[in-house]
PDB file of C-alpha atoms in Angstrom:
ATOM      1  CA  THR A 139     -54.047 -25.066  19.726  1.00  0.00           C
ATOM      2  CA  GLN A 140     -54.900 -23.103  23.031  1.00  0.00           C
ATOM      3  CA  LEU A 141     -57.274 -20.501  23.251  1.00  0.00           C
ATOM      4  CA  LEU A 142     -55.529 -17.421  24.926  1.00  0.00           C
ATOM      5  CA  GLU A 143     -57.663 -14.215  26.338  1.00  0.00           C
ATOM      6  CA  GLN A 144     -56.342 -11.177  28.155  1.00  0.00           C
ATOM      7  CA  SER A 145     -58.552  -9.085  29.688  1.00  0.00           C
ATOM      8  CA  PRO A 146     -59.449  -6.312  29.803  1.00  0.00           C
ATOM      9  CA  GLN A 147     -58.116  -5.020  26.377  1.00  0.00           C
ATOM     10  CA  PHE A 148     -57.850  -1.444  27.083  1.00  0.00           C
ATOM     11  CA  LEU A 149     -57.558   0.252  30.461  1.00  0.00           C
ATOM     12  CA  SER A 150     -57.645   3.981  31.637  1.00  0.00           C
ATOM     13  CA  ILE A 151     -57.252   4.893  35.200  1.00  0.00           C
ATOM     14  CA  GLN A 152     -55.537   7.798  36.953  1.00  0.00           C
ATOM     15  CA  GLU A 153     -52.342   7.887  38.987  1.00  0.00           C
ATOM     16  CA  GLY A 154     -52.583   6.150  42.169  1.00  0.00           C
ATOM     17  CA  GLU A 155     -55.445   3.655  41.528  1.00  0.00           C
ATOM     18  CA  ASN A 156     -55.091   0.010  41.582  1.00  0.00           C
ATOM     19  CA  LEU A 157     -55.619  -2.129  38.902  1.00  0.00           C
ATOM     20  CA  THR A 158     -55.539  -5.957  37.748  1.00  0.00           C
ATOM     21  CA  VAL A 159     -55.504  -7.759  34.576  1.00  0.00           C
ATOM     22  CA  TYR A 160     -55.692 -11.092  33.691  1.00  0.00           C
ATOM     23  CA  CYS A 161     -54.764 -14.200  31.060  1.00  0.00           C
ATOM     24  CA  ASN A 162     -56.716 -16.665  30.623  1.00  0.00           C
ATOM     25  CA  SER A 163     -57.336 -20.211  28.844  1.00  0.00           C
ATOM     26  CA  SER A 164     -58.600 -23.643  28.145  1.00  0.00           C
ATOM     27  CA  SER A 165     -54.759 -25.433  28.434  1.00  0.00           C
ATOM     28  CA  VAL A 166     -52.730 -25.933  31.396  1.00  0.00           C
ATOM     29  CA  PHE A 167     -49.410 -24.102  31.346  1.00  0.00           C
ATOM     30  CA  SER A 168     -46.006 -25.512  31.741  1.00  0.00           C
ATOM     31  CA  SER A 169     -45.079 -21.629  32.859  1.00  0.00           C
ATOM     32  CA  LEU A 170     -45.854 -18.338  32.052  1.00  0.00           C
ATOM     33  CA  GLN A 171     -44.219 -14.802  31.373  1.00  0.00           C
ATOM     34  CA  TRP A 172     -45.534 -11.643  31.376  1.00  0.00           C
ATOM     35  CA  TYR A 173     -43.971  -8.841  29.488  1.00  0.00           C
ATOM     36  CA  ARG A 174     -44.379  -4.875  29.067  1.00  0.00           C
ATOM     37  CA  GLN A 175     -43.789  -3.167  25.561  1.00  0.00           C
ATOM     38  CA  GLU A 176     -43.947   0.884  25.999  1.00  0.00           C
ATOM     39  CA  PRO A 177     -44.382   2.421  22.653  1.00  0.00           C
ATOM     40  CA  GLY A 178     -42.124   1.946  20.231  1.00  0.00           C
ATOM     41  CA  GLU A 179     -40.307  -0.841  21.635  1.00  0.00           C
ATOM     42  CA  GLY A 180     -39.795  -4.413  21.663  1.00  0.00           C
ATOM     43  CA  PRO A 181     -41.790  -6.500  24.506  1.00  0.00           C
ATOM     44  CA  VAL A 182     -39.505  -6.815  28.083  1.00  0.00           C
ATOM     45  CA  LEU A 183     -39.986  -9.547  30.669  1.00  0.00           C
ATOM     46  CA  LEU A 184     -41.410  -8.235  33.871  1.00  0.00           C
ATOM     47  CA  VAL A 185     -41.835 -12.463  35.605  1.00  0.00           C
ATOM     48  CA  THR A 186     -42.070 -15.858  34.906  1.00  0.00           C
ATOM     49  CA  VAL A 187     -44.233 -17.513  37.148  1.00  0.00           C
ATOM     50  CA  VAL A 188     -43.785 -21.591  37.214  1.00  0.00           C
ATOM     51  CA  THR A 189     -45.836 -23.273  40.371  1.00  0.00           C
ATOM     52  CA  GLY A 190     -49.509 -23.233  40.470  1.00  0.00           C
ATOM     53  CA  GLY A 191     -50.439 -20.733  43.115  1.00  0.00           C
ATOM     54  CA  GLU A 192     -47.005 -18.965  42.670  1.00  0.00           C
ATOM     55  CA  VAL A 193     -47.558 -15.764  43.633  1.00  0.00           C
ATOM     56  CA  LYS A 194     -44.561 -12.824  43.250  1.00  0.00           C
ATOM     57  CA  LYS A 195     -43.696  -9.313  42.947  1.00  0.00           C
ATOM     58  CA  LEU A 196     -42.033  -6.953  41.918  1.00  0.00           C
ATOM     59  CA  LYS A 197     -42.269  -3.475  43.364  1.00  0.00           C
ATOM     60  CA  ARG A 198     -45.746  -2.450  42.576  1.00  0.00           C
ATOM     61  CA  LEU A 199     -46.697  -5.608  40.745  1.00  0.00           C
ATOM     62  CA  THR A 200     -47.685  -8.451  41.906  1.00  0.00           C
ATOM     63  CA  PHE A 201     -48.133 -11.699  40.055  1.00  0.00           C
ATOM     64  CA  GLN A 202     -50.265 -14.701  40.295  1.00  0.00           C
ATOM     65  CA  PHE A 203     -50.069 -18.315  38.462  1.00  0.00           C
ATOM     66  CA  GLY A 204     -53.635 -19.987  38.956  1.00  0.00           C
ATOM     67  CA  ASP A 205     -53.491 -23.305  41.354  1.00  0.00           C
ATOM     68  CA  ALA A 206     -54.896 -25.591  38.146  1.00  0.00           C
ATOM     69  CA  ARG A 207     -52.157 -23.382  35.753  1.00  0.00           C
ATOM     70  CA  LYS A 208     -54.236 -22.234  33.416  1.00  0.00           C
ATOM     71  CA  ASP A 209     -54.809 -18.417  34.350  1.00  0.00           C
ATOM     72  CA  SER A 210     -52.736 -15.679  35.865  1.00  0.00           C
ATOM     73  CA  SER A 211     -52.930 -12.358  36.923  1.00  0.00           C
ATOM     74  CA  LEU A 212     -51.360  -8.982  37.624  1.00  0.00           C
ATOM     75  CA  HIS A 213     -52.194  -5.879  39.916  1.00  0.00           C
ATOM     76  CA  ILE A 214     -50.419  -2.938  39.954  1.00  0.00           C
ATOM     77  CA  THR A 215     -50.802  -0.551  43.116  1.00  0.00           C
ATOM     78  CA  ALA A 216     -50.798   3.046  43.242  1.00  0.00           C
ATOM     79  CA  ALA A 217     -50.347   3.094  39.232  1.00  0.00           C
ATOM     80  CA  GLN A 218     -48.100   5.974  37.808  1.00  0.00           C
ATOM     81  CA  PRO A 219     -47.571   7.080  34.502  1.00  0.00           C
ATOM     82  CA  GLY A 220     -44.545   5.216  34.130  1.00  0.00           C
ATOM     83  CA  ASP A 221     -46.916   1.704  34.248  1.00  0.00           C
ATOM     84  CA  THR A 222     -48.427   2.990  31.311  1.00  0.00           C
ATOM     85  CA  GLY A 223     -47.807   0.306  28.463  1.00  0.00           C
ATOM     86  CA  LEU A 224     -49.255  -2.819  26.386  1.00  0.00           C
ATOM     87  CA  TYR A 225     -48.884  -5.905  29.138  1.00  0.00           C
ATOM     88  CA  LEU A 226     -48.652  -9.208  27.672  1.00  0.00           C
ATOM     89  CA  CYS A 227     -49.234 -12.895  28.776  1.00  0.00           C
ATOM     90  CA  ALA A 228     -46.802 -15.407  27.650  1.00  0.00           C
ATOM     91  CA  PRO A 229     -47.818 -19.113  28.259  1.00  0.00           C
ATOM     92  CA  ARG A 230     -46.117 -22.297  27.600  1.00  0.00           C
ATOM     93  CA  GLU A 231     -48.067 -25.132  27.147  1.00  0.00           C
ATOM     94  CA  SER A 232     -47.412 -28.753  28.987  1.00  0.00           C
ATOM     95  CA  GLY A 233     -46.058 -31.071  27.142  1.00  0.00           C
ATOM     96  CA  GLY A 234     -45.667 -31.328  23.149  1.00  0.00           C
ATOM     97  CA  SER A 235     -42.964 -28.620  21.284  1.00  0.00           C
ATOM     98  CA  ASN A 236     -42.568 -26.111  23.857  1.00  0.00           C
ATOM     99  CA  TYR A 237     -40.237 -23.543  21.614  1.00  0.00           C
ATOM    100  CA  LYS A 238     -43.006 -21.556  20.222  1.00  0.00           C
ATOM    101  CA  LEU A 239     -43.954 -18.903  23.207  1.00  0.00           C
ATOM    102  CA  THR A 240     -47.228 -17.685  22.307  1.00  0.00           C
ATOM    103  CA  PHE A 241     -48.580 -14.153  23.770  1.00  0.00           C
ATOM    104  CA  GLY A 242     -52.218 -12.885  24.491  1.00  0.00           C
ATOM    105  CA  LYS A 243     -53.120  -9.821  22.598  1.00  0.00           C
ATOM    106  CA  GLY A 244     -52.420  -7.929  25.530  1.00  0.00           C
ATOM    107  CA  THR A 245     -53.882  -5.378  27.472  1.00  0.00           C
ATOM    108  CA  LEU A 246     -53.144  -1.324  26.565  1.00  0.00           C
ATOM    109  CA  LEU A 247     -52.576   0.414  29.995  1.00  0.00           C
ATOM    110  CA  THR A 248     -53.097   4.119  30.071  1.00  0.00           C
ATOM    111  CA  VAL A 249     -52.059   5.873  33.453  1.00  0.00           C
ATOM    112  CA  ASN A 250     -53.324   9.543  33.240  1.00  0.00           C
ATOM    113  CA  PRO A 251     -51.479  11.676  35.582  1.00  0.00           C
TER     114      PRO A 251
ATOM    115  CA  ASN B  66     -24.924  -3.069  25.013  1.00  0.00           C
ATOM    116  CA  ALA B  67     -26.196  -3.959  21.444  1.00  0.00           C
ATOM    117  CA  GLY B  68     -28.633  -6.909  22.279  1.00  0.00           C
ATOM    118  CA  VAL B  69     -30.916  -7.457  19.506  1.00  0.00           C
ATOM    119  CA  THR B  70     -30.758  -5.579  16.391  1.00  0.00           C
ATOM    120  CA  GLN B  71     -32.840  -5.323  13.716  1.00  0.00           C
ATOM    121  CA  THR B  72     -32.438  -3.803  10.130  1.00  0.00           C
ATOM    122  CA  PRO B  73     -33.998  -1.911   8.708  1.00  0.00           C
ATOM    123  CA  LYS B  74     -36.573   0.063  11.254  1.00  0.00           C
ATOM    124  CA  PHE B  75     -38.780   1.624   8.296  1.00  0.00           C
ATOM    125  CA  GLN B  76     -39.292  -0.061   5.162  1.00  0.00           C
ATOM    126  CA  VAL B  77     -41.937   1.285   2.434  1.00  0.00           C
ATOM    127  CA  LEU B  78     -42.391  -1.173  -0.204  1.00  0.00           C
ATOM    128  CA  LYS B  79     -44.488  -1.703  -3.348  1.00  0.00           C
ATOM    129  CA  THR B  80     -47.093  -4.847  -3.627  1.00  0.00           C
ATOM    130  CA  GLY B  81     -44.566  -7.335  -5.679  1.00  0.00           C
ATOM    131  CA  GLN B  82     -41.538  -6.139  -4.200  1.00  0.00           C
ATOM    132  CA  SER B  83     -39.280  -8.443  -2.269  1.00  0.00           C
ATOM    133  CA  MET B  84     -37.293  -7.738   0.740  1.00  0.00           C
ATOM    134  CA  THR B  85     -35.198  -9.212   3.464  1.00  0.00           C
ATOM    135  CA  LEU B  86     -35.324  -8.009   7.238  1.00  0.00           C
ATOM    136  CA  GLN B  87     -32.102  -8.238   9.099  1.00  0.00           C
ATOM    137  CA  CYS B  88     -31.516  -9.461  13.026  1.00  0.00           C
ATOM    138  CA  ALA B  89     -28.373 -10.185  14.841  1.00  0.00           C
ATOM    139  CA  GLN B  90     -27.914 -10.986  18.508  1.00  0.00           C
ATOM    140  CA  ASP B  91     -24.829 -10.557  20.350  1.00  0.00           C
ATOM    141  CA  MET B  92     -25.747 -12.574  23.938  1.00  0.00           C
ATOM    142  CA  ASN B  93     -24.434 -16.097  22.414  1.00  0.00           C
ATOM    143  CA  HIS B  94     -28.346 -17.216  22.430  1.00  0.00           C
ATOM    144  CA  ASN B  95     -29.286 -20.389  20.814  1.00  0.00           C
ATOM    145  CA  SER B  96     -32.752 -19.742  19.938  1.00  0.00           C
ATOM    146  CA  MET B  97     -34.030 -17.020  17.661  1.00  0.00           C
ATOM    147  CA  TYR B  98     -37.575 -16.008  16.393  1.00  0.00           C
ATOM    148  CA  TRP B  99     -39.670 -13.851  14.174  1.00  0.00           C
ATOM    149  CA  TYR B 100     -42.633 -12.152  15.253  1.00  0.00           C
ATOM    150  CA  ARG B 101     -45.428  -9.964  13.457  1.00  0.00           C
ATOM    151  CA  GLN B 102     -47.233  -7.672  15.858  1.00  0.00           C
ATOM    152  CA  ASP B 103     -50.800  -6.307  14.312  1.00  0.00           C
ATOM    153  CA  PRO B 104     -53.499  -4.044  15.896  1.00  0.00           C
ATOM    154  CA  GLY B 105     -56.001  -6.501  18.146  1.00  0.00           C
ATOM    155  CA  MET B 106     -54.078  -9.799  17.025  1.00  0.00           C
ATOM    156  CA  GLY B 107     -50.903  -9.566  19.701  1.00  0.00           C
ATOM    157  CA  LEU B 108     -47.650 -11.129  18.371  1.00  0.00           C
ATOM    158  CA  ARG B 109     -47.890 -14.235  15.922  1.00  0.00           C
ATOM    159  CA  LEU B 110     -45.016 -15.955  15.601  1.00  0.00           C
ATOM    160  CA  ILE B 111     -43.906 -16.431  11.924  1.00  0.00           C
ATOM    161  CA  TYR B 112     -40.564 -18.645  12.293  1.00  0.00           C
ATOM    162  CA  TYR B 113     -38.038 -19.592  14.364  1.00  0.00           C
ATOM    163  CA  SER B 114     -34.512 -21.324  15.021  1.00  0.00           C
ATOM    164  CA  ALA B 115     -34.653 -23.334  18.009  1.00  0.00           C
ATOM    165  CA  SER B 116     -30.876 -23.543  17.270  1.00  0.00           C
ATOM    166  CA  GLU B 117     -28.367 -22.836  14.750  1.00  0.00           C
ATOM    167  CA  GLY B 118     -28.998 -24.669  11.637  1.00  0.00           C
ATOM    168  CA  THR B 119     -32.453 -25.460  12.274  1.00  0.00           C
ATOM    169  CA  THR B 120     -35.779 -23.015  11.739  1.00  0.00           C
ATOM    170  CA  ASP B 121     -39.398 -24.315  11.518  1.00  0.00           C
ATOM    171  CA  LYS B 122     -42.578 -22.595  11.030  1.00  0.00           C
ATOM    172  CA  GLY B 123     -44.587 -20.594  13.329  1.00  0.00           C
ATOM    173  CA  GLU B 124     -48.367 -19.587  13.656  1.00  0.00           C
ATOM    174  CA  VAL B 125     -48.450 -17.205  10.371  1.00  0.00           C
ATOM    175  CA  PRO B 126     -45.443 -18.637   7.913  1.00  0.00           C
ATOM    176  CA  ASN B 127     -47.249 -18.266   4.454  1.00  0.00           C
ATOM    177  CA  GLY B 128     -44.988 -15.504   2.469  1.00  0.00           C
ATOM    178  CA  TYR B 129     -42.057 -15.482   4.269  1.00  0.00           C
ATOM    179  CA  ASN B 130     -38.808 -17.417   4.263  1.00  0.00           C
ATOM    180  CA  VAL B 131     -35.927 -17.588   6.833  1.00  0.00           C
ATOM    181  CA  SER B 132     -32.464 -18.175   7.074  1.00  0.00           C
ATOM    182  CA  ARG B 133     -30.465 -19.185  10.431  1.00  0.00           C
ATOM    183  CA  LEU B 134     -27.292 -17.561   8.322  1.00  0.00           C
ATOM    184  CA  ASN B 135     -25.423 -18.649  11.886  1.00  0.00           C
ATOM    185  CA  LYS B 136     -25.940 -18.334  15.439  1.00  0.00           C
ATOM    186  CA  ARG B 137     -25.982 -14.767  15.522  1.00  0.00           C
ATOM    187  CA  GLU B 138     -28.225 -14.034  12.801  1.00  0.00           C
ATOM    188  CA  PHE B 139     -31.749 -15.110  11.356  1.00  0.00           C
ATOM    189  CA  SER B 140     -32.866 -13.071   8.539  1.00  0.00           C
ATOM    190  CA  LEU B 141     -36.474 -13.083   7.726  1.00  0.00           C
ATOM    191  CA  ARG B 142     -37.292 -12.462   3.404  1.00  0.00           C
ATOM    192  CA  LEU B 143     -40.676 -11.733   1.610  1.00  0.00           C
ATOM    193  CA  GLU B 144     -40.841 -12.592  -1.443  1.00  0.00           C
ATOM    194  CA  SER B 145     -43.648 -10.928  -2.576  1.00  0.00           C
ATOM    195  CA  ALA B 146     -44.740  -8.509  -0.695  1.00  0.00           C
ATOM    196  CA  ALA B 147     -48.731  -8.005   0.056  1.00  0.00           C
ATOM    197  CA  PRO B 148     -50.181  -4.938   1.451  1.00  0.00           C
ATOM    198  CA  SER B 149     -51.323  -7.775   3.909  1.00  0.00           C
ATOM    199  CA  GLN B 150     -47.871  -7.894   4.980  1.00  0.00           C
ATOM    200  CA  THR B 151     -47.874  -4.518   6.180  1.00  0.00           C
ATOM    201  CA  SER B 152     -46.792  -4.967  10.094  1.00  0.00           C
ATOM    202  CA  VAL B 153     -44.505  -4.371  12.807  1.00  0.00           C
ATOM    203  CA  TYR B 154     -41.810  -7.067  13.335  1.00  0.00           C
ATOM    204  CA  PHE B 155     -40.150  -7.966  15.961  1.00  0.00           C
ATOM    205  CA  CYS B 156     -37.027 -10.436  15.950  1.00  0.00           C
ATOM    206  CA  ALA B 157     -36.028 -11.879  19.434  1.00  0.00           C
ATOM    207  CA  SER B 158     -33.536 -14.114  20.681  1.00  0.00           C
ATOM    208  CA  SER B 159     -33.538 -16.812  23.547  1.00  0.00           C
ATOM    209  CA  PRO B 160     -30.903 -18.803  25.846  1.00  0.00           C
ATOM    210  CA  THR B 161     -32.886 -21.891  25.394  1.00  0.00           C
ATOM    211  CA  LYS B 162     -35.344 -23.026  23.338  1.00  0.00           C
ATOM    212  CA  ASN B 163     -37.527 -24.248  26.236  1.00  0.00           C
ATOM    213  CA  THR B 164     -38.149 -21.761  29.190  1.00  0.00           C
ATOM    214  CA  GLY B 165     -35.618 -18.762  28.711  1.00  0.00           C
ATOM    215  CA  GLU B 166     -36.755 -15.009  28.801  1.00  0.00           C
ATOM    216  CA  LEU B 167     -37.064 -13.659  24.990  1.00  0.00           C
ATOM    217  CA  PHE B 168     -34.975 -10.675  24.683  1.00  0.00           C
ATOM    218  CA  PHE B 169     -36.552  -8.270  21.585  1.00  0.00           C
ATOM    219  CA  GLY B 170     -35.012  -6.039  19.338  1.00  0.00           C
ATOM    220  CA  GLU B 171     -36.501  -2.203  18.761  1.00  0.00           C
ATOM    221  CA  GLY B 172     -38.655  -3.669  15.556  1.00  0.00           C
ATOM    222  CA  SER B 173     -39.288  -3.202  12.276  1.00  0.00           C
ATOM    223  CA  ARG B 174     -42.228  -1.082  10.729  1.00  0.00           C
ATOM    224  CA  LEU B 175     -43.008  -2.077   7.174  1.00  0.00           C
ATOM    225  CA  THR B 176     -45.795  -0.615   4.956  1.00  0.00           C
ATOM    226  CA  VAL B 177     -46.860  -2.029   1.905  1.00  0.00           C
ATOM    227  CA  LEU B 178     -48.638  -0.105  -0.498  1.00  0.00           C
TER     228      LEU B 178
END
């Protein structure tokens, strides 16, 4: 069973600031997904990263997959109140049964206007 | 576009009562999942169905049963509800069992008194 950590658990910032959240594990991942969940709704997929060292950009969001595929980061530039939500990472382990997508506990981001 | 539909959205039960959470998806997805979300615990997988006709236990299956009624529908049953089952329950579906994006419903908030 992988040990999956997301940090920080909570983050409150002002509009316009930059931030980075992290997803770390002791296991090697075959791929990793990032989801955002807004209050009262289910999570929605932001991105899937597959290759070690991969960087993907989604407007002001930059996702990076670690070279060893054990960790990932999400960087937000010039955060806006609309970025407020719970950010969840969800890796799939290499080998074995990868039907089951495991989620981290998430980073709860609040962007204040 | 309905996507994943869960019913009911809210439910209050007394300890020992039974109930079934219903989930239906209209995207012709093969795989379906039930998660529960608790504060500080993230999303935890209860049961999943990799394809029609199959179901398997996830991380926290005790106290629950599931039925994959057909390709569209995947229900979660609590036979004898306990206060520890107070949670928000999310159903999700995925086009494939290995790498696909998960599409979530809006959640069902269950309180067991």
